[in-house]
Coordinates of N, CA and C in Angstrom, one line a residue:
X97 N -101.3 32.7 -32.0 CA -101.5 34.1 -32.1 C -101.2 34.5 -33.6
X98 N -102.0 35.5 -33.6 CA -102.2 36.1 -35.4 C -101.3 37.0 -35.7
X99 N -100.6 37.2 -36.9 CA -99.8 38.3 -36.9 C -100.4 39.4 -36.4
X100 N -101.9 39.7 -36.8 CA -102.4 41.1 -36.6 C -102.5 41.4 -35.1
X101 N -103.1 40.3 -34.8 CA -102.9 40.0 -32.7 C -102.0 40.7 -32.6
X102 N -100.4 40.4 -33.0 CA -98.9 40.6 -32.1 C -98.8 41.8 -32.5
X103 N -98.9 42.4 -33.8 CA -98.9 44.1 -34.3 C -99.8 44.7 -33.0
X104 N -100.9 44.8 -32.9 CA -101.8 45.3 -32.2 C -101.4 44.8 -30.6
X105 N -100.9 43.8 -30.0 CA -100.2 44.0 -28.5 C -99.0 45.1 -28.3
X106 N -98.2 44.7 -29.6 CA -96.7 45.7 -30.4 C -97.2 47.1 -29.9
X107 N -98.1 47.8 -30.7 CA -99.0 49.1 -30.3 C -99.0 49.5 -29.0
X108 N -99.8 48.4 -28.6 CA -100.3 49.0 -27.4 C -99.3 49.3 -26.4
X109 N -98.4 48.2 -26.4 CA -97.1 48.4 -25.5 C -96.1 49.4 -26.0
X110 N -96.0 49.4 -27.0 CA -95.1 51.0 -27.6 C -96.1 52.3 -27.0
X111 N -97.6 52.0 -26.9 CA -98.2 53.4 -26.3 C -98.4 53.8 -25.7
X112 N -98.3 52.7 -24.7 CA -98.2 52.2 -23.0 C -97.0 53.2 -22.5
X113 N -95.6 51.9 -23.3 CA -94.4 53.0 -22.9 C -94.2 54.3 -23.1
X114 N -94.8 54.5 -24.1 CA -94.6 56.7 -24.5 C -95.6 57.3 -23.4
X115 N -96.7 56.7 -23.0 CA -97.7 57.6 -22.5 C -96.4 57.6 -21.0
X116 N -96.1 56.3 -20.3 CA -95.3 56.2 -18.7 C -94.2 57.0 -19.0
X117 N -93.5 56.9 -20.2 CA -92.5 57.8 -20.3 C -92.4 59.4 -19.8
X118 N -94.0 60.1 -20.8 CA -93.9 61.4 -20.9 C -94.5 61.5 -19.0
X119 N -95.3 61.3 -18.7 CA -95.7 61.0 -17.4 C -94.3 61.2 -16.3
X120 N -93.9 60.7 -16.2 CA -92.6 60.4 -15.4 C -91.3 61.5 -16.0
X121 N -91.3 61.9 -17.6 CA -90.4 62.7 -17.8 C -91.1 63.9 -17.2
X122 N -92.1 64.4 -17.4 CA -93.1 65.8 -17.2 C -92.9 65.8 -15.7
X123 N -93.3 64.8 -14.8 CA -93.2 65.1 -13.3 C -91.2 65.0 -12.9
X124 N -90.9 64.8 -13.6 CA -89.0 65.1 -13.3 C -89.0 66.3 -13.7
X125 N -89.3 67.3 -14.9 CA -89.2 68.3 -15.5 C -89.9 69.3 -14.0
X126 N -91.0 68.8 -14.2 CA -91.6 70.0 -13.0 C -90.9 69.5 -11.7
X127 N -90.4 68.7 -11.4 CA -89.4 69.2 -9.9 C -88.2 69.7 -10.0
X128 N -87.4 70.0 -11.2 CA -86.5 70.2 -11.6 C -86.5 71.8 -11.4
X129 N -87.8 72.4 -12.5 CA -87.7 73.7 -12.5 C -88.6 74.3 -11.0
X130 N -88.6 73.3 -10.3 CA -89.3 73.7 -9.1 C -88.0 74.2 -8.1
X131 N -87.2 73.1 -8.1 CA -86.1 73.0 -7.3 C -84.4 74.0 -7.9
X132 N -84.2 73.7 -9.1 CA -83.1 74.3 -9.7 C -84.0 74.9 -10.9
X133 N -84.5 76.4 -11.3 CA -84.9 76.7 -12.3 C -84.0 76.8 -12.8
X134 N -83.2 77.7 -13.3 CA -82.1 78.8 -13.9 C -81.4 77.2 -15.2
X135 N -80.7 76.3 -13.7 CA -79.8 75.3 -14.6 C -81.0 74.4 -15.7
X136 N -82.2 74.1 -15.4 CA -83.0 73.4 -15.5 C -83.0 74.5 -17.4
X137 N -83.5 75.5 -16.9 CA -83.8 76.3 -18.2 C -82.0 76.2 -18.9
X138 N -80.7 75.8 -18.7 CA -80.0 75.6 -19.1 C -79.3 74.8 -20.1
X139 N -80.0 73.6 -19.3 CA -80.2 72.1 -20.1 C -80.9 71.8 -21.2
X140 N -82.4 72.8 -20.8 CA -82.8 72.5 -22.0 C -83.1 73.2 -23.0
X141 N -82.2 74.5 -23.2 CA -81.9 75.1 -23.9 C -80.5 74.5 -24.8
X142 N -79.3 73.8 -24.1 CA -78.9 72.8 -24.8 C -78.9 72.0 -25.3
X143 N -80.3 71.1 -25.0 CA -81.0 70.1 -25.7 C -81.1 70.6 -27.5
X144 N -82.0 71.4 -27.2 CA -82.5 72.6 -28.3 C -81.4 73.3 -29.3
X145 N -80.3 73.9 -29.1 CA -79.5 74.2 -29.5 C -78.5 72.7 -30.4
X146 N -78.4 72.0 -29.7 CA -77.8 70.5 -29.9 C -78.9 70.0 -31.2
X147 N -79.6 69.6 -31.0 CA -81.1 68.9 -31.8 C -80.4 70.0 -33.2
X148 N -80.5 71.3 -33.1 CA -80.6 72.6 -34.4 C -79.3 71.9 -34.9
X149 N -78.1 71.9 -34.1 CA -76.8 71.6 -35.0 C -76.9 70.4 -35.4
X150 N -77.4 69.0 -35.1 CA -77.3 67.8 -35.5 C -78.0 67.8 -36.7
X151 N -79.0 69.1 -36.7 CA -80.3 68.5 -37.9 C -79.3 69.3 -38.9
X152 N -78.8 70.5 -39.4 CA -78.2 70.6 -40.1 C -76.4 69.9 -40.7
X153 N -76.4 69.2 -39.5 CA -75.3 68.4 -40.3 C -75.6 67.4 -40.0
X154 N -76.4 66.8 -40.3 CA -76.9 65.2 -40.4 C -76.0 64.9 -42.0
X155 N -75.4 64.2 -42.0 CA -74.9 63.3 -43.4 C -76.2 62.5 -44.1
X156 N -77.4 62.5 -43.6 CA -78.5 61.9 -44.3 C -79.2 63.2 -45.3
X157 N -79.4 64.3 -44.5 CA -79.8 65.5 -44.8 C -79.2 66.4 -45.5
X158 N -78.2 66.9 -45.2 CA -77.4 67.6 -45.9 C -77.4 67.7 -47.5
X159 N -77.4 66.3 -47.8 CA -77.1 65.9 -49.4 C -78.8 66.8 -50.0
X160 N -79.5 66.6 -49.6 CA -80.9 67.3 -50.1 C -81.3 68.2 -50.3
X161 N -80.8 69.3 -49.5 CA -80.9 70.6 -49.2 C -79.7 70.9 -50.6
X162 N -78.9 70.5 -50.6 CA -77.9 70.6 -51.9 C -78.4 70.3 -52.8
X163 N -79.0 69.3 -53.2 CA -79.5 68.9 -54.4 C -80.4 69.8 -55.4
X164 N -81.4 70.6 -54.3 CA -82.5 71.2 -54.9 C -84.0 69.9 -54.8
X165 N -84.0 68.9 -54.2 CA -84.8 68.2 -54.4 C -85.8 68.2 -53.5
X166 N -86.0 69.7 -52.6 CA -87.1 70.0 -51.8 C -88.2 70.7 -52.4
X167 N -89.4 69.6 -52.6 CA -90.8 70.7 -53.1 C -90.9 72.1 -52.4
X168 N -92.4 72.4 -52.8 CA -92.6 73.7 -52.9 C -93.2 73.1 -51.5
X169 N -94.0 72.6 -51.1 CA -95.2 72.0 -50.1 C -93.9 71.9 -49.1
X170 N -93.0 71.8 -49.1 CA -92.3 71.5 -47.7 C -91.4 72.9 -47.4
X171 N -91.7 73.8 -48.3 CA -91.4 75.4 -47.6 C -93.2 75.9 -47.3
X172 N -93.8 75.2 -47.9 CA -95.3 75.5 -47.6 C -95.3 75.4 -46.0
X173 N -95.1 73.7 -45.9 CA -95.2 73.0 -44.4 C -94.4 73.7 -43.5
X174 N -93.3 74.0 -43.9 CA -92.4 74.8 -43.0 C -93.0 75.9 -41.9
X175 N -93.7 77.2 -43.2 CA -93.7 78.1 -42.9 C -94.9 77.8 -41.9
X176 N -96.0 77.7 -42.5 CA -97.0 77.2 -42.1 C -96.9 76.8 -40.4
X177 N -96.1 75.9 -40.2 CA -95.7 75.3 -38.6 C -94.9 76.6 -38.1
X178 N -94.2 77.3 -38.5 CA -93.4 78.2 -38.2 C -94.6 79.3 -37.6
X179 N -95.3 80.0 -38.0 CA -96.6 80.4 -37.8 C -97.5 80.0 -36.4
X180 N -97.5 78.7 -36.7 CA -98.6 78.1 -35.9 C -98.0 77.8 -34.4
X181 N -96.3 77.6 -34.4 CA -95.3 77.7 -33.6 C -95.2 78.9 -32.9
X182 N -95.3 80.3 -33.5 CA -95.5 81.6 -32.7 C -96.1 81.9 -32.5
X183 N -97.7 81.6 -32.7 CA -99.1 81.8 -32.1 C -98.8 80.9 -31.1
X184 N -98.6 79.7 -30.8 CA -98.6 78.7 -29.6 C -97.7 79.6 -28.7
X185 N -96.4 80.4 -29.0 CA -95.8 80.4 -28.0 C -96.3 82.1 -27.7
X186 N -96.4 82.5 -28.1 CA -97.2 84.1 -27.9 C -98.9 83.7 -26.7
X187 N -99.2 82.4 -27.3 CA -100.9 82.1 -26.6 C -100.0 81.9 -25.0
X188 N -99.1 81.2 -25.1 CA -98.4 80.4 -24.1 C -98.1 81.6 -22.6
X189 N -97.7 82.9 -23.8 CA -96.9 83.7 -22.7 C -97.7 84.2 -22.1
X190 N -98.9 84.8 -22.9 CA -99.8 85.8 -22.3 C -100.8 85.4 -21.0
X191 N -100.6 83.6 -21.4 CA -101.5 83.2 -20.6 C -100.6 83.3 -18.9
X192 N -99.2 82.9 -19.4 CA -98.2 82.8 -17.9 C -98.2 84.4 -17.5
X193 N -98.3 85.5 -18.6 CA -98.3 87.0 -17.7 C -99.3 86.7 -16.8
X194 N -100.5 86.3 -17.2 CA -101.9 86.7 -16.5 C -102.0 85.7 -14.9
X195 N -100.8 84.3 -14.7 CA -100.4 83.6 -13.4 C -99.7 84.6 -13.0
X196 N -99.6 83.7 -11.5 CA -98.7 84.6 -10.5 C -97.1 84.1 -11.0
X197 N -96.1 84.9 -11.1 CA -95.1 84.5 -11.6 C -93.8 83.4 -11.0
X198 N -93.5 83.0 -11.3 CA -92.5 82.0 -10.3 C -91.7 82.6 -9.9
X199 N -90.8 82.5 -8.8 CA -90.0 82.6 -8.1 C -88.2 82.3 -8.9
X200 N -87.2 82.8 -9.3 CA -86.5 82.6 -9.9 C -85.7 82.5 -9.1
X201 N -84.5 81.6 -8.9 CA -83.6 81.0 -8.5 C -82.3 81.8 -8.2
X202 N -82.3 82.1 -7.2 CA -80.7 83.2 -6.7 C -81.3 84.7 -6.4
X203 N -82.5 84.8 -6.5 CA -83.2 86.3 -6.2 C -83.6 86.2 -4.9

């Protein structure tokens, strides 16, 4: 077997596993918020919250944002996503006004 062979089996099995991963995480997610919304929306609002505080005190990161050694292109990228992030979630909402609404948990 060729190195390039083993890289390219490597691939496919790393893409294999992400695709069965998200598959299996997505169908846990939707019985979750099927069964327990409220806590469900609780968790992973912790997730979220957790991920924000780790990224600003990362000991890898930190030192850079100090430095001054952030281009112009990565407040470009920022904003840019930042933007394209509240069109997605504005597209997102309008589309769930216009479904029938879920049923919320304890009502």
């Amino acid at each position: 077997a060729s190195f390039v062979g083993t890289g390219i089996a490597m691939l496919l099995l790393l893409a294999l596993g992400a695709v069965a991963g998200l598959v299996v995480s997505s169908k846990v997610m939707g019985r979750l918020l099927e069964k327990r919304r409220v806590p469900t929306f609780y968790g992973i609002m912790g997730l979220i919250l957790g991920s924000l505080v780790s990224m600003f005190i990362n000991a890898d990161i930190y030192p850079k944002y100090l430095s001054g050694s952030i281009q112009a292109w990565d407040y470009i990228a920022g904003a840019v996503l930042f933007v394209l992030g509240a069109i997605g979630i504005y597209s997102l909402i309008r589309v769930a006004k216009k479904k029938k609404p879920m049923p919320v948990e304890g009502e």
